[in-house]
Short mmCIF file of C-alpha atoms and ligand atoms in Angstrom, two decimals:
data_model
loop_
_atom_site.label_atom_id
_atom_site.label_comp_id
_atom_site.label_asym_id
_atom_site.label_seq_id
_atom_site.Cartn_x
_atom_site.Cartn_y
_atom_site.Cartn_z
CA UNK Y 1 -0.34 2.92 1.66
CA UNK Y 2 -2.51 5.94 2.93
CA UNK Y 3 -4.81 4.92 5.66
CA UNK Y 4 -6.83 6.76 7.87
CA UNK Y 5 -8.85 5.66 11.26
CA UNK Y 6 -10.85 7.97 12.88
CA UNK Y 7 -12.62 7.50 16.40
CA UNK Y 8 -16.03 6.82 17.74
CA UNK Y 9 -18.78 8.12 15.68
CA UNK Y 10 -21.25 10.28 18.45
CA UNK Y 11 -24.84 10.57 16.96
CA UNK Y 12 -25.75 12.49 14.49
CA UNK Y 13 -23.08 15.05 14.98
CA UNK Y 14 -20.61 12.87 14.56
CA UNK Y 15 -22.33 11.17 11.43
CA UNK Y 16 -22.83 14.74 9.97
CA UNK Y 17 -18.98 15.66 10.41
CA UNK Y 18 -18.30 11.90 8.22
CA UNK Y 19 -20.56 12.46 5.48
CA UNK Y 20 -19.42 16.36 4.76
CA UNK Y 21 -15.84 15.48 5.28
CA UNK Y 22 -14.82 11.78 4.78
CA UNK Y 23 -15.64 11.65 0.69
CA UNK Y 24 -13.72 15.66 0.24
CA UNK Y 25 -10.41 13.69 2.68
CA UNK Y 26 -10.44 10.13 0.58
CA UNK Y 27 -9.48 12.67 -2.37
CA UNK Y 28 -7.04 15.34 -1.26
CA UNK Y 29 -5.54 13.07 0.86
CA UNK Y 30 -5.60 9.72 -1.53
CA UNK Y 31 -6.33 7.67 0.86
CA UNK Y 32 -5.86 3.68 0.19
CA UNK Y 33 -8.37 2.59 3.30
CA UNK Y 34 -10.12 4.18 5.77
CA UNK Y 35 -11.25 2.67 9.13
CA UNK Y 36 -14.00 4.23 10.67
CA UNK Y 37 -15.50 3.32 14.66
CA UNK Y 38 -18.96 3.47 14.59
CA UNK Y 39 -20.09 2.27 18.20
CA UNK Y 40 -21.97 5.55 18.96
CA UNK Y 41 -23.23 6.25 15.81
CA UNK Y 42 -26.92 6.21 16.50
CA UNK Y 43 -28.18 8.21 19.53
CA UNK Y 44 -24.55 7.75 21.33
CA UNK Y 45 -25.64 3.72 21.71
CA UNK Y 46 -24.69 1.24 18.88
CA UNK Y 47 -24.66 1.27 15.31
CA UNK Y 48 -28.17 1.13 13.51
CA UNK Y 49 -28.18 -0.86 9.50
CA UNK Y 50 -28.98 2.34 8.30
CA UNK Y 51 -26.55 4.71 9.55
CA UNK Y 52 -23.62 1.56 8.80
CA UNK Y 53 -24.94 2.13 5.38
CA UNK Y 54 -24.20 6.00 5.66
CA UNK Y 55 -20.76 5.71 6.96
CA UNK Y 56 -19.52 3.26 4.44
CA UNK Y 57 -21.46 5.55 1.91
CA UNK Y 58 -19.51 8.51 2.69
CA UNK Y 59 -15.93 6.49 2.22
CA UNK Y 60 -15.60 3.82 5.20
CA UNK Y 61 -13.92 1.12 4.11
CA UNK Y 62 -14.35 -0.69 7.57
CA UNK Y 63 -16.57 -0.01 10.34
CA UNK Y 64 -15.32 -1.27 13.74
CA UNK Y 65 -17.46 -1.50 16.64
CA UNK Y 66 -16.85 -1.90 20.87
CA UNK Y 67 -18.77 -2.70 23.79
CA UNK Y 68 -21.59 -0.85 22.36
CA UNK Y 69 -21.88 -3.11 19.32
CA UNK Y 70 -25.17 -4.81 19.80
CA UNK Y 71 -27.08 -1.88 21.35
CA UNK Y 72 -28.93 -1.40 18.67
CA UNK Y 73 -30.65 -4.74 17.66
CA UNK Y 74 -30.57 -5.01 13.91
CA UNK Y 75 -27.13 -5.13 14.15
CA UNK Y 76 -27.32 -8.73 15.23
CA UNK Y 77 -28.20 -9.84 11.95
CA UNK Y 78 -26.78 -6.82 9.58
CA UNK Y 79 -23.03 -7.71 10.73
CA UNK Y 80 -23.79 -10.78 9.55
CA UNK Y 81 -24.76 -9.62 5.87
CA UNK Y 82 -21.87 -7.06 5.84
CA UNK Y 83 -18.70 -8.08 6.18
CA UNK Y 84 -17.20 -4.98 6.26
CA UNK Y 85 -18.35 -3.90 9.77
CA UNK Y 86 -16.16 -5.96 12.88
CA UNK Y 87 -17.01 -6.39 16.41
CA UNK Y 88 -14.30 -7.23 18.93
CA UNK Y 89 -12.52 -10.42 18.65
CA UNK Y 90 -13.15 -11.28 22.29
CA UNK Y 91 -17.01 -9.39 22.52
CA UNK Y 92 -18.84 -12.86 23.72
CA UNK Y 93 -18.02 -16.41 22.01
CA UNK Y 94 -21.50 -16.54 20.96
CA UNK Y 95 -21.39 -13.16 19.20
CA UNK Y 96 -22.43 -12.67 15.60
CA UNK Y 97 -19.78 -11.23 12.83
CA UNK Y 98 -16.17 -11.57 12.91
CA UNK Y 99 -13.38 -9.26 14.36
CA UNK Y 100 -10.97 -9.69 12.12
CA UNK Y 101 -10.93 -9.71 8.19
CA UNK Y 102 -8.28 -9.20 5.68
CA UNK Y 103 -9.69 -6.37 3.24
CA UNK Y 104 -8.91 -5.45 -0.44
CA UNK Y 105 -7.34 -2.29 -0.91
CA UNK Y 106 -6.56 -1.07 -4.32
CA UNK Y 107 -3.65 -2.43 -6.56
CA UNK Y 108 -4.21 -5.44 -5.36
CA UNK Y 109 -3.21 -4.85 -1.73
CA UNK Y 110 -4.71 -6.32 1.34
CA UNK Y 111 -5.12 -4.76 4.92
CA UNK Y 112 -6.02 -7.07 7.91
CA UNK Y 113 -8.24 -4.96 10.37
CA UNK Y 114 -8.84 -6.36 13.90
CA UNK Y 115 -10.57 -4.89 16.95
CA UNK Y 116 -10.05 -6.40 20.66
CA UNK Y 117 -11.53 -4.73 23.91
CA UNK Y 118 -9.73 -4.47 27.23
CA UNK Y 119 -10.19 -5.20 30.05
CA UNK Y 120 -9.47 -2.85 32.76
CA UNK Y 121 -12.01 -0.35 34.01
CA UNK Y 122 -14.67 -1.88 31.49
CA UNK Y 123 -18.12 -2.58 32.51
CA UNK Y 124 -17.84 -6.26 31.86
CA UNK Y 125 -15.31 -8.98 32.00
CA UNK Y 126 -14.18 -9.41 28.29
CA UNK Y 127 -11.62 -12.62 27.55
CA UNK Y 128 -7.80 -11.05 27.85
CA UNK Y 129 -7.40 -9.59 24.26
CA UNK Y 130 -3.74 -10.37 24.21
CA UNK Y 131 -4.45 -14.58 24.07
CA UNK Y 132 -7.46 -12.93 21.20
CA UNK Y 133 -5.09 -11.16 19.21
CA UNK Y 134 -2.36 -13.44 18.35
CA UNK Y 135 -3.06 -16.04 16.77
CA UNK Y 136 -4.66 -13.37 14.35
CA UNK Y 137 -0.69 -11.74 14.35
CA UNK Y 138 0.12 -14.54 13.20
CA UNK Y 139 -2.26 -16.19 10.73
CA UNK Y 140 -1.74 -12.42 8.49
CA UNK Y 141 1.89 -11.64 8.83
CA UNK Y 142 2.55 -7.77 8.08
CA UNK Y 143 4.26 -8.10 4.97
CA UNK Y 144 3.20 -11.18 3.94
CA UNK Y 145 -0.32 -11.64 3.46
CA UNK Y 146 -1.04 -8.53 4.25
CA UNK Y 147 0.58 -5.45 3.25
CA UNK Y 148 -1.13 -3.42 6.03
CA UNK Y 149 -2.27 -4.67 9.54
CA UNK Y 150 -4.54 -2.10 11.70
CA UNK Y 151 -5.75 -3.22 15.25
CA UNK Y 152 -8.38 -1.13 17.04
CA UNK Y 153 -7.45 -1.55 21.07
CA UNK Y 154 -11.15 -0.63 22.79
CA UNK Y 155 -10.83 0.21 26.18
CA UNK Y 156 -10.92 2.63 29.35
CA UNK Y 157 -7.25 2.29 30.30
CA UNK Y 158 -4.10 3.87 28.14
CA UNK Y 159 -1.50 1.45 30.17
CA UNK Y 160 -3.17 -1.16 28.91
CA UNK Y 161 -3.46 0.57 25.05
CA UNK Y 162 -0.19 1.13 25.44
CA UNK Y 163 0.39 -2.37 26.18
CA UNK Y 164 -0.76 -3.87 23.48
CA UNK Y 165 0.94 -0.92 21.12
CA UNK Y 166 3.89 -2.65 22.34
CA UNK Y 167 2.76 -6.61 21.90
CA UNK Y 168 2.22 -5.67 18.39
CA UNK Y 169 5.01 -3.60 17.20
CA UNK Y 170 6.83 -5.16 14.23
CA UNK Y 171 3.73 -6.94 13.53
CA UNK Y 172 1.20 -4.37 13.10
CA UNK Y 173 1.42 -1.17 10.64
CA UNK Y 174 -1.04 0.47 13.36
CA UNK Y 175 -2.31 -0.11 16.98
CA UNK Y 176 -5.14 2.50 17.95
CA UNK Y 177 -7.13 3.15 21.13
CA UNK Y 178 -10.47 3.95 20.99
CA UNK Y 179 -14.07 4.48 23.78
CA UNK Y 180 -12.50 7.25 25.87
CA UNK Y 181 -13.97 9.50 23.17
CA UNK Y 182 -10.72 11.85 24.33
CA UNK Y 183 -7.87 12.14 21.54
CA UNK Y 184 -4.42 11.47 23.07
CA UNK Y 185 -1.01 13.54 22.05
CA UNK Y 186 1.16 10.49 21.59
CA UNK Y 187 0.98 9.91 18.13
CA UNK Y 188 4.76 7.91 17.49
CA UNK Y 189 6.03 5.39 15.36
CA UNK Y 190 7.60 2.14 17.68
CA UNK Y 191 10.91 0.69 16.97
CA UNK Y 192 9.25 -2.33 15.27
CA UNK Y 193 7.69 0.09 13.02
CA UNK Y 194 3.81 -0.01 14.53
CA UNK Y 195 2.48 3.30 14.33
CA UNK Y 196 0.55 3.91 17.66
CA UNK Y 197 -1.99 6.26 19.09
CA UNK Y 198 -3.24 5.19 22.62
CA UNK Y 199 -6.98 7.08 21.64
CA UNK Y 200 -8.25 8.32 18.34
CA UNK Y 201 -10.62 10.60 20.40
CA UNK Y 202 -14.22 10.46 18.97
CA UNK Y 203 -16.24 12.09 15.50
CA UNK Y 204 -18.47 14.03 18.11
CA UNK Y 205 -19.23 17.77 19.71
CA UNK Y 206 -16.13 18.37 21.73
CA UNK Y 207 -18.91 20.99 23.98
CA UNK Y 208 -20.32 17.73 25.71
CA UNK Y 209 -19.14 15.13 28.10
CA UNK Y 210 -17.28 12.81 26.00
CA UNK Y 211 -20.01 13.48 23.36
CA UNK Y 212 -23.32 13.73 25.34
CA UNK Y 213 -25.33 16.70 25.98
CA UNK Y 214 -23.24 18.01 29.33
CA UNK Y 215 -26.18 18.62 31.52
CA UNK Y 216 -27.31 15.37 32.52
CA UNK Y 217 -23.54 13.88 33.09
CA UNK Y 218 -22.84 17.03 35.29
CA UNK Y 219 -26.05 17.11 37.20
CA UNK Y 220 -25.24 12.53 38.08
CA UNK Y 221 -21.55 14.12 38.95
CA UNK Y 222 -22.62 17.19 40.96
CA UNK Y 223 -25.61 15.50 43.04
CA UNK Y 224 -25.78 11.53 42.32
CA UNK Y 225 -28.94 11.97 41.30
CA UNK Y 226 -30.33 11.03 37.59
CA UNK Y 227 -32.75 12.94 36.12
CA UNK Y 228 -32.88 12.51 32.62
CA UNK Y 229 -31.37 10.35 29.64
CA UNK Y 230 -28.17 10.91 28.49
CA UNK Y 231 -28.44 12.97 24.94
CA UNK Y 232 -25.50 13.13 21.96
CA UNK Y 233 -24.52 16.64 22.12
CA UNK Y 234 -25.37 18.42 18.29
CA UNK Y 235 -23.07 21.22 18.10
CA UNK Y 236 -20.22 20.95 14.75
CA UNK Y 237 -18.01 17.75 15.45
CA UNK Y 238 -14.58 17.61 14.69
CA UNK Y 239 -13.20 14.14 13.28
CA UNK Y 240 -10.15 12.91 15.02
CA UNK Y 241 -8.02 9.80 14.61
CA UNK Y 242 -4.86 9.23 12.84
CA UNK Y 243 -3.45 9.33 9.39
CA UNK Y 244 -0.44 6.70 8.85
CA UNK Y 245 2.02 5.63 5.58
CA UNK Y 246 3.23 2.82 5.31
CA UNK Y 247 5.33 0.81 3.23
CA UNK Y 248 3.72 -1.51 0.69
CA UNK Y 249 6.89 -4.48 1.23
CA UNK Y 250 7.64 -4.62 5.23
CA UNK Y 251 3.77 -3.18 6.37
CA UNK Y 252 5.80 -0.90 8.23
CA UNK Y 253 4.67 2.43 9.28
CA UNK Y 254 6.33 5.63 8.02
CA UNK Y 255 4.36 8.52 9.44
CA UNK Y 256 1.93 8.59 11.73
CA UNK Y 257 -0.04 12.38 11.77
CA UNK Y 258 -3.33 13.17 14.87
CA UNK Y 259 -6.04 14.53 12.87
CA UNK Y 260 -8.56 17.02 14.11
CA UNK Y 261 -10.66 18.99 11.70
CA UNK Y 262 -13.48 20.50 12.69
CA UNK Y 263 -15.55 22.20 15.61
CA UNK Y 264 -13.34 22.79 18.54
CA UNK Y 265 -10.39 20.85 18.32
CA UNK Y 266 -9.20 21.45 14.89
CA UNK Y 267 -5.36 21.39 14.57
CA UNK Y 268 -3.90 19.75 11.89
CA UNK Y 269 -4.03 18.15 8.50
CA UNK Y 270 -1.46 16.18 6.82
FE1 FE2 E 1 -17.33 4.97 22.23
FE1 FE2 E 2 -16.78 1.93 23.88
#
C-alpha cells in the first residue's frame, strides 16, 4: 500500500498548501490512504467542522488531532458525526470520538490509524500512552485484520517518539511524531519492519516560529513580556510528513521517503 501522513495543519497557510497539493499527490503518487493532522488547522488552535470538511475534501482519508483537539468547540460534537477524524487515545476518559479506527482502503484493504499523546514536556498530564496503545496492537494485528497499522505519537519529546517507534516495531507499518511542528531527518525502517519518523514537521510557513507570525514569539523570548496574540504566519507552506510502502500480507513497511514540497523546505518527492 501507498500511504502518506503529513504533519500539523497551521492556519490557513497550511490549509491552502493541502487543498492545491493533496488532490494533484493522491494521483501521481497513487496513494492508497492518506493521514492528515489537523490540530492547527484553524487560526493555529484546533480544528473547526468546516475546515475538517476541507481537508478531507481535498484527499484526507483521516484527520488526526492532539492536545489542541477541542480548541475549537464544534468539534465536540462534529467528531462525533465523523468518524473519520481521531483524537488521542489517552486525551481525557470523558472525551468525545475515538482514537483509534480501522479504515477501508481500496481493494478491500483495511488500515488501523491510532493517535496517543506523550507525556513529557506537555502542558498537561495525559495517561502513559504506552498502557493506551496496546491493547489497540493487539485487538488489529498488522497483517491480520489489518493490512496497514499507522500510529500518530503527539508529543514534545523525540526520546520518548522514539520510544514508542520501538514498542511498536513489528506491529505497526508506521509510528510518526507529530506537535513540534519541526520535521526530523530520521526517516528509517526498524528491524520489525515499522517505518518511523520521530516528527512529520507541520503543513505551515516555515518563516514563523513553529508556524506563528515570528514577532510576537520573539518579542515573549527577547523581553518576557506579551504584547499581542499569537498569529499563523501566511507566507507559502510547504507540506511535510512521510510517504511509506508497505506490503499488503505482513503490514510491513518497505520504504519510508520525508516529504517536503513547498515554500522553504522543499527537498524531495518520491
Ligand atoms: Fe501542532
Ligand atoms: Fe500539539
Amino acid at each position: 500500500m501507498k500511504c502518506l501522513f503529513l504533519g500539523d495543519v497551521m492556519g490557513r497557510a497550511g490549509r491552502q498548501a493541502i487543498t492545491e497539493h493533496l488532490p494533484r499527490l493522491r494521483q501521481e503518487w497513487r496513494l492508497d490512504f492518506v493521514v492528515v493532522n489537523g490540530e492547527n488547522a484553524t487560526n493555529g488552535m484546533g480544528l473547526s467542522a468546516d475546515h475538517a470538511k476541507g481537508l478531507l475534501e481535498a484527499g484526507a482519508d483521516c484527520v488526526t488531532l492532539g492536545d489542541h483537539a477541542f480548541d475549537q468547540r464544534d468539534m465536540l460534537q462534529f467528531i462525533e458525526q465523523e468518524p473519520r477524524i481521531l483524537r488521542p487515545i489517552n486525551f481525557a476518559k470523558s472525551a468525545p470520538g475515538k482514537g483509534y479506527r480501522l479504515f477501508e482502503a481500496p481493494g478491500g484493504r483495511k488500515v488501523l490509524v491510532a493517535q496517543v499523546l506523550g507525556q513529557v514536556f506537555m502542558k498537561r498530564a495525559f495517561d502513559d500512552p504506552f498502557s493506551a496503545i496496546e491493547p489497540v496492537l493487539k485487538s488489529y494485528p498488522r497483517g491480520g485484520q489489518a493490512q496497514a497499522v499507522i500510529v500518530d505519537m503527539h508529543c514534545e519529546a523525540t526520546s520518548e517518539k522514539m520510544a514508542m517507534g520501538h514498542f511498536c516495531d513489528g506491529r505497526a507499518s508506521l509510528v510518526v511524531g507529530t506537535h513540534t511542528h519541526v520535521p526530523t531527518a530520521d526517516a528509517q525502517v526498524l528491524p520489525g519492519g515499522t517505518a518511523y519518523l520521530t516528527d512529520a514537521g507541520m503543513c505551515g510557513d516555515y518563516h514563523s516560529v513553529i508556524g506563528m507570525e515570528k514577532s510576537e514569539p520573539m518579542r515573549r523570548f527577547i523581553t518576557g513580556m506579551p504584547k499581542g496574540r499569537f498569529t499563523p504566519a501566511l507566507g507559502e507552506a510547504t507540506l511535510s510528513g512521510a510517504y511509506v510502502e508497505t506490503d499488503d500480507r505482513s503490514g510491513q513497511a518497505t520504504a519510508v521517503r520525508m516529504v517536503r514540497i513547498g515554500g522553504r523546505l522543499e527537498t524531495a518527492a518520491p
